[in-house]
Amino acid sequence: MSQLSGRYLEDFAVGQTFSSGRLRIDKEQIFAFAAEFDPQPFHLDEAAARHSIFGGLCASGWHTAAVTMRLLLDSDLNAAGGLIGAGLDECWWPRPVRPGDELRIECEVLDVRPSKSRPEQGLVKLRAAQEGHSTGLTTVGSVVRRTVVALC
């Protein structure tokens, strides 16, 4: 079996941090995501949004969560074989994302452990937060490949 490029379970350590570049959210992206996945007036109609609790157009929280995933994948985290979601402990949206906002994430490794049932993989728990913005994800469990697998 050939080695995949990127970080393996053994390359992660508690306390390690990773960051992403910036991704700008525009009005068209907000409309497109909301039309398909969260069709509420404050995501789809600027006039209606002005009269909502948000006081203006804003992205769906689920849109910003999806952007967080994209930023994790584009960050320097670089898990070998991809970042496989195993669960999510918390997700919150303290501030709305508006058209023109630029999102960036910082994440920290909280736990690293090999799988007891699958020797070829392990679990890395991360805390990811959009810098100064809207989405916080605490203890995102991610399945990560291990470097060496002994199949006896």
Coordinates of N, CA and C in Angstrom, one line a residue:
M1 N 0.9 -1.2 0.0 CA 0.0 0.0 0.0 C 0.9 1.2 0.0
S2 N 0.6 2.2 -0.8 CA 1.4 3.4 -0.9 C 1.0 4.4 0.2
Q3 N 1.9 5.2 0.6 CA 1.7 6.2 1.6 C 1.0 7.4 1.0
L4 N 0.0 7.9 1.7 CA -0.7 9.2 1.2 C 0.1 10.4 1.8
S5 N 0.0 11.5 1.1 CA 0.7 12.6 1.6 C -0.1 13.3 2.7
G6 N 0.5 14.0 3.6 CA -0.2 14.7 4.6 C 0.2 14.2 6.0
R7 N -0.5 14.7 7.0 CA -0.2 14.3 8.4 C -1.0 13.0 8.8
Y8 N -0.3 12.1 9.4 CA -0.9 10.9 10.0 C -1.2 11.1 11.4
L9 N -1.9 10.2 12.1 CA -2.3 10.3 13.5 C -1.0 10.6 14.3
E10 N 0.1 9.9 14.0 CA 1.3 10.1 14.8 C 1.9 11.5 14.7
D11 N 1.5 12.3 13.7 CA 2.0 13.6 13.4 C 1.2 14.7 14.2
F12 N 0.1 14.3 14.9 CA -0.7 15.3 15.7 C -0.3 15.2 17.1
A13 N -0.4 16.3 17.8 CA -0.1 16.4 19.3 C -1.1 17.3 19.9
V14 N -1.5 17.0 21.1 CA -2.4 17.9 21.9 C -1.7 19.3 22.0
G15 N -2.5 20.3 21.8 CA -2.0 21.7 21.9 C -1.5 22.2 20.5
Q16 N -1.3 21.4 19.6 CA -0.9 21.8 18.2 C -2.0 22.7 17.6
T17 N -1.6 23.8 16.9 CA -2.6 24.7 16.3 C -2.4 24.7 14.8
F18 N -3.5 25.0 14.1 CA -3.5 25.1 12.7 C -4.4 26.3 12.3
S19 N -4.1 26.9 11.2 CA -4.9 28.1 10.7 C -5.2 28.0 9.2
S20 N -6.1 28.8 8.8 CA -6.5 28.8 7.4 C -6.2 30.1 6.8
G21 N -6.4 30.2 5.5 CA -6.4 31.5 4.8 C -7.8 32.1 5.0
R22 N -8.1 33.2 4.3 CA -9.4 33.8 4.4 C -10.3 33.5 3.2
L23 N -11.6 33.4 3.5 CA -12.6 33.2 2.5 C -13.7 34.2 2.6
R24 N -13.9 35.0 1.5 CA -14.9 36.1 1.5 C -16.2 35.5 1.2
I25 N -17.2 35.9 1.9 CA -18.6 35.5 1.7 C -19.4 36.6 1.0
D26 N -20.0 36.3 -0.2 CA -20.7 37.4 -0.9 C -22.2 37.1 -0.9
K27 N -23.0 38.1 -1.3 CA -24.4 38.0 -1.2 C -24.9 36.8 -2.1
E28 N -24.3 36.6 -3.2 CA -24.7 35.5 -4.1 C -24.6 34.2 -3.5
Q29 N -23.5 34.0 -2.7 CA -23.2 32.7 -2.0 C -24.3 32.5 -0.9
I30 N -24.6 33.6 -0.2 CA -25.6 33.5 0.8 C -27.0 33.1 0.2
F31 N -27.4 33.8 -0.9 CA -28.6 33.4 -1.5 C -28.6 32.0 -2.0
A32 N -27.6 31.5 -2.7 CA -27.5 30.2 -3.2 C -27.6 29.1 -2.2
F33 N -26.8 29.3 -1.1 CA -26.9 28.3 0.0 C -28.3 28.2 0.6
A34 N -28.8 29.4 0.9 CA -30.1 29.5 1.6 C -31.2 29.0 0.7
A35 N -31.2 29.3 -0.5 CA -32.2 28.8 -1.4 C -32.3 27.3 -1.4
E36 N -31.2 26.6 -1.3 CA -31.2 25.2 -1.4 C -31.4 24.5 0.0
F37 N -30.8 25.1 1.1 CA -30.7 24.4 2.3 C -31.3 25.1 3.5
D38 N -31.6 26.4 3.5 CA -32.1 27.1 4.7 C -32.9 28.3 4.2
P39 N -34.0 28.0 3.5 CA -34.8 29.1 2.8 C -35.6 30.0 3.7
Q40 N -35.0 30.8 4.5 CA -35.7 31.7 5.4 C -35.5 33.1 4.9
P41 N -36.5 34.0 5.2 CA -36.4 35.3 4.6 C -35.2 36.1 4.9
F42 N -34.6 36.0 6.1 CA -33.4 36.8 6.5 C -32.2 36.3 5.8
H43 N -32.3 35.2 5.0 CA -31.1 34.7 4.2 C -31.4 34.9 2.7
L44 N -32.6 35.2 2.4 CA -33.0 35.3 0.9 C -33.5 36.6 0.4
D45 N -34.0 37.5 1.4 CA -34.6 38.7 1.0 C -34.1 39.9 1.8
E46 N -33.4 40.8 1.1 CA -32.7 41.9 1.9 C -33.7 42.7 2.6
A47 N -34.9 43.0 2.0 CA -35.9 43.9 2.7 C -36.4 43.2 3.9
A48 N -36.8 41.9 3.8 CA -37.3 41.1 4.9 C -36.2 41.0 6.0
A49 N -35.0 40.8 5.6 CA -33.9 40.7 6.5 C -33.7 41.9 7.4
R50 N -33.9 43.1 6.8 CA -33.8 44.4 7.5 C -34.8 44.4 8.7
H51 N -35.9 43.8 8.5 CA -37.0 43.8 9.5 C -36.9 42.6 10.4
S52 N -35.9 41.7 10.3 CA -35.7 40.6 11.1 C -34.9 40.9 12.4
I53 N -34.7 39.9 13.3 CA -33.9 40.1 14.4 C -32.4 40.4 14.1
F54 N -32.0 40.1 12.8 CA -30.7 40.3 12.4 C -30.4 41.7 11.8
G55 N -31.5 42.4 11.5 CA -31.4 43.7 11.0 C -30.7 43.9 9.6
G56 N -30.6 42.8 8.9 CA -30.0 42.8 7.6 C -29.7 41.4 7.1
L57 N -29.3 41.2 5.9 CA -29.0 39.9 5.3 C -27.9 39.3 6.0
C58 N -28.0 38.0 6.2 CA -26.9 37.2 6.9 C -26.9 35.8 6.3
A59 N -25.8 35.2 6.4 CA -25.6 33.8 6.0 C -26.3 32.8 7.0
S60 N -26.8 31.7 6.5 CA -27.2 30.7 7.4 C -26.1 30.2 8.3
G61 N -26.4 29.8 9.5 CA -25.4 29.2 10.4 C -24.8 28.0 9.8
W62 N -25.7 27.2 9.1 CA -25.2 26.0 8.4 C -24.2 26.3 7.3
H63 N -24.5 27.4 6.6 CA -23.5 27.8 5.6 C -22.2 28.1 6.2
T64 N -22.2 28.8 7.3 CA -20.9 29.2 7.9 C -20.2 27.9 8.5
A65 N -21.0 26.9 8.9 CA -20.4 25.7 9.4 C -19.8 24.9 8.2
A66 N -20.4 25.0 7.0 CA -19.9 24.3 5.8 C -18.6 25.1 5.4
V67 N -18.6 26.4 5.5 CA -17.4 27.1 5.2 C -16.3 26.8 6.2
T68 N -16.6 26.5 7.4 CA -15.6 26.1 8.4 C -14.9 24.8 7.9
M69 N -15.8 23.9 7.5 CA -15.2 22.6 7.0 C -14.3 22.9 5.8
R70 N -14.7 23.7 4.9 CA -13.8 24.0 3.7 C -12.5 24.7 4.2
L71 N -12.6 25.6 5.1 CA -11.4 26.2 5.6 C -10.5 25.2 6.4
L72 N -11.1 24.3 7.1 CA -10.3 23.2 7.7 C -9.5 22.4 6.6
L73 N -10.2 22.1 5.5 CA -9.6 21.3 4.5 C -8.5 22.1 3.8
D74 N -8.7 23.4 3.7 CA -7.7 24.3 3.0 C -6.6 24.7 3.9
S75 N -6.7 24.4 5.2 CA -5.7 24.9 6.2 C -4.4 24.0 6.2
D76 N -3.5 24.4 7.0 CA -2.3 23.6 7.1 C -2.4 22.3 8.0
L77 N -3.7 22.0 8.4 CA -3.9 20.7 9.1 C -3.5 19.5 8.2
N78 N -4.0 19.5 7.0 CA -3.6 18.5 6.0 C -3.5 17.0 6.5
A79 N -4.7 16.5 6.9 CA -4.7 15.1 7.3 C -4.6 14.2 6.1
A80 N -3.7 13.2 6.2 CA -3.5 12.2 5.1 C -4.8 11.4 4.9
G81 N -5.2 11.4 3.6 CA -6.4 10.6 3.3 C -7.7 11.4 3.5
G82 N -7.6 12.7 3.9 CA -8.8 13.5 4.1 C -9.2 13.6 5.6
L83 N -10.1 14.5 5.9 CA -10.6 14.8 7.2 C -12.0 14.2 7.3
I84 N -12.1 13.1 7.9 CA -13.4 12.3 8.0 C -14.1 12.7 9.3
G85 N -15.2 13.3 9.2 CA -16.0 13.8 10.4 C -16.5 12.6 11.1
A86 N -16.2 12.6 12.4 CA -16.7 11.5 13.3 C -17.8 12.0 14.3
G87 N -18.0 13.3 14.3 CA -18.9 13.9 15.3 C -18.6 15.3 15.6
L88 N -19.6 15.9 16.3 CA -19.5 17.3 16.7 C -20.1 17.4 18.1
D89 N -19.4 18.0 19.0 CA -19.9 18.2 20.4 C -20.7 19.4 20.5
E90 N -20.3 20.5 19.9 CA -21.0 21.8 20.1 C -20.8 22.6 18.8
C91 N -21.8 23.4 18.5 CA -21.7 24.4 17.4 C -22.5 25.6 17.8
W92 N -22.0 26.8 17.6 CA -22.7 28.0 18.0 C -22.4 29.1 17.0
W93 N -23.4 30.0 17.0 CA -23.3 31.2 16.0 C -23.5 32.4 16.8
P94 N -22.5 33.0 17.5 CA -22.8 34.2 18.3 C -23.0 35.5 17.5
R95 N -22.5 35.5 16.3 CA -22.6 36.8 15.4 C -23.0 36.3 14.0
P96 N -23.9 37.1 13.3 CA -24.2 36.7 11.9 C -23.0 37.1 11.0
V97 N -22.9 36.3 9.9 CA -22.0 36.6 8.8 C -22.8 37.4 7.8
R98 N -22.2 38.5 7.4 CA -22.8 39.4 6.4 C -22.1 39.3 5.1
P99 N -22.8 39.8 4.0 CA -22.1 39.8 2.7 C -20.8 40.7 2.9
G100 N -19.7 40.2 2.3 CA -18.5 40.9 2.4 C -17.6 40.5 3.5
D101 N -18.1 39.8 4.5 CA -17.3 39.3 5.6 C -16.2 38.3 5.1
E102 N -15.1 38.3 5.7 CA -14.0 37.3 5.4 C -13.9 36.4 6.6
L103 N -13.9 35.1 6.3 CA -13.9 34.1 7.4 C -12.5 33.5 7.4
R104 N -12.0 33.1 8.6 CA -10.7 32.5 8.7 C -10.9 31.6 10.0
I105 N -10.2 30.5 10.0 CA -10.4 29.6 11.2 C -9.0 29.4 11.9
E106 N -9.1 29.2 13.2 CA -8.0 28.7 14.0 C -8.5 27.4 14.6
C107 N -7.7 26.4 14.6 CA -8.1 25.2 15.3 C -6.9 24.7 16.2
E108 N -7.3 24.0 17.3 CA -6.4 23.4 18.2 C -6.7 21.9 18.4
V109 N -5.6 21.1 18.5 CA -5.8 19.7 18.8 C -6.0 19.5 20.3
L110 N -7.1 18.9 20.6 CA -7.5 18.7 22.0 C -7.2 17.2 22.5
D111 N -7.2 16.3 21.6 CA -7.0 14.9 21.9 C -6.6 14.1 20.7
V112 N -5.7 13.2 20.9 CA -5.2 12.3 19.8 C -5.2 10.9 20.4
R113 N -5.9 10.0 19.7 CA -5.9 8.6 20.2 C -6.1 7.6 19.1
P114 N -5.4 6.5 19.2 CA -5.6 5.4 18.2 C -6.9 4.7 18.4
S115 N -7.5 4.2 17.4 CA -8.7 3.4 17.5 C -8.4 2.1 18.1
K116 N -9.3 1.7 19.0 CA -9.2 0.3 19.6 C -9.6 -0.8 18.7
S117 N -10.6 -0.4 17.8 CA -11.2 -1.5 16.9 C -10.6 -1.4 15.5
R118 N -10.0 -0.3 15.1 CA -9.5 -0.2 13.7 C -8.0 0.3 13.8
P119 N -7.1 -0.6 13.7 CA -5.7 -0.3 13.9 C -5.1 0.6 12.9
E120 N -5.8 0.8 11.7 CA -5.3 1.6 10.6 C -5.7 3.1 10.8
Q121 N -6.5 3.4 11.9 CA -6.9 4.8 12.0 C -7.0 5.2 13.5
G122 N -7.2 6.4 13.7 CA -7.4 7.0 15.1 C -8.3 8.2 15.0
L123 N -8.4 8.8 16.2 CA -9.3 10.0 16.3 C -8.5 11.2 16.8
V124 N -8.7 12.3 16.1 CA -8.1 13.6 16.5 C -9.3 14.5 16.8
K125 N -9.3 15.0 18.0 CA -10.4 16.0 18.4 C -9.8 17.4 18.3
L126 N -10.6 18.2 17.7 CA -10.2 19.6 17.4 C -11.2 20.6 17.9
R127 N -10.7 21.8 18.3 CA -11.6 22.9 18.6 C -11.3 23.9 17.5
A128 N -12.3 24.2 16.7 CA -12.2 25.1 15.6 C -13.1 26.3 15.8
A129 N -12.5 27.5 15.5 CA -13.3 28.7 15.7 C -13.0 29.6 14.5
Q130 N -14.1 30.3 14.0 CA -13.9 31.3 13.0 C -13.4 32.5 13.7
E131 N -12.2 33.0 13.4 CA -11.6 34.1 14.0 C -12.5 35.4 14.0
G132 N -12.9 35.8 15.2 CA -13.6 37.0 15.4 C -15.0 37.0 14.7
H133 N -15.5 35.8 14.5 CA -16.8 35.8 13.8 C -17.8 34.9 14.4
S134 N -18.4 34.1 13.5 CA -19.7 33.6 13.9 C -19.8 32.1 14.3
T135 N -18.9 31.3 13.8 CA -19.1 29.9 14.1 C -18.0 29.3 15.0
G136 N -18.4 28.6 16.0 CA -17.5 27.9 16.9 C -17.8 26.4 16.9
L137 N -16.9 25.6 16.7 CA -17.1 24.2 16.7 C -16.2 23.6 17.8
T138 N -16.7 23.0 18.8 CA -15.9 22.4 19.8 C -15.8 20.9 19.7
T139 N -14.7 20.4 19.9 CA -14.4 19.0 19.8 C -15.0 18.3 18.6
V140 N -14.5 18.7 17.5 CA -14.8 18.1 16.2 C -14.0 16.8 16.2
G141 N -14.7 15.6 16.2 CA -13.9 14.4 16.1 C -13.6 14.1 14.6
S142 N -12.4 13.8 14.3 CA -12.0 13.5 13.0 C -11.2 12.2 12.9
V143 N -11.6 11.3 12.0 CA -10.9 10.1 11.8 C -9.7 10.4 11.0
V144 N -8.5 9.9 11.4 CA -7.3 10.2 10.7 C -6.5 8.8 10.6
R145 N -5.9 8.6 9.4 CA -5.1 7.4 9.2 C -3.9 7.3 10.0
R146 N -3.5 6.1 10.3 CA -2.2 5.9 11.0 C -1.1 5.6 10.0
T147 N 0.1 5.8 10.4 CA 1.2 5.6 9.5 C 1.5 4.2 9.2
V148 N 1.6 3.3 10.2 CA 2.0 1.9 10.0 C 0.9 1.0 10.5
V149 N 0.5 0.1 9.8 CA -0.5 -0.9 10.2 C 0.1 -2.3 10.1
A150 N 0.1 -3.0 11.2 CA 0.7 -4.3 11.3 C -0.5 -5.3 11.1
L151 N -0.6 -6.0 10.0 CA -1.7 -6.9 9.8 C -1.1 -8.3 9.9
C152 N -1.2 -8.9 11.1 CA -0.7 -10.2 11.4 C -1.8 -11.2 11.5

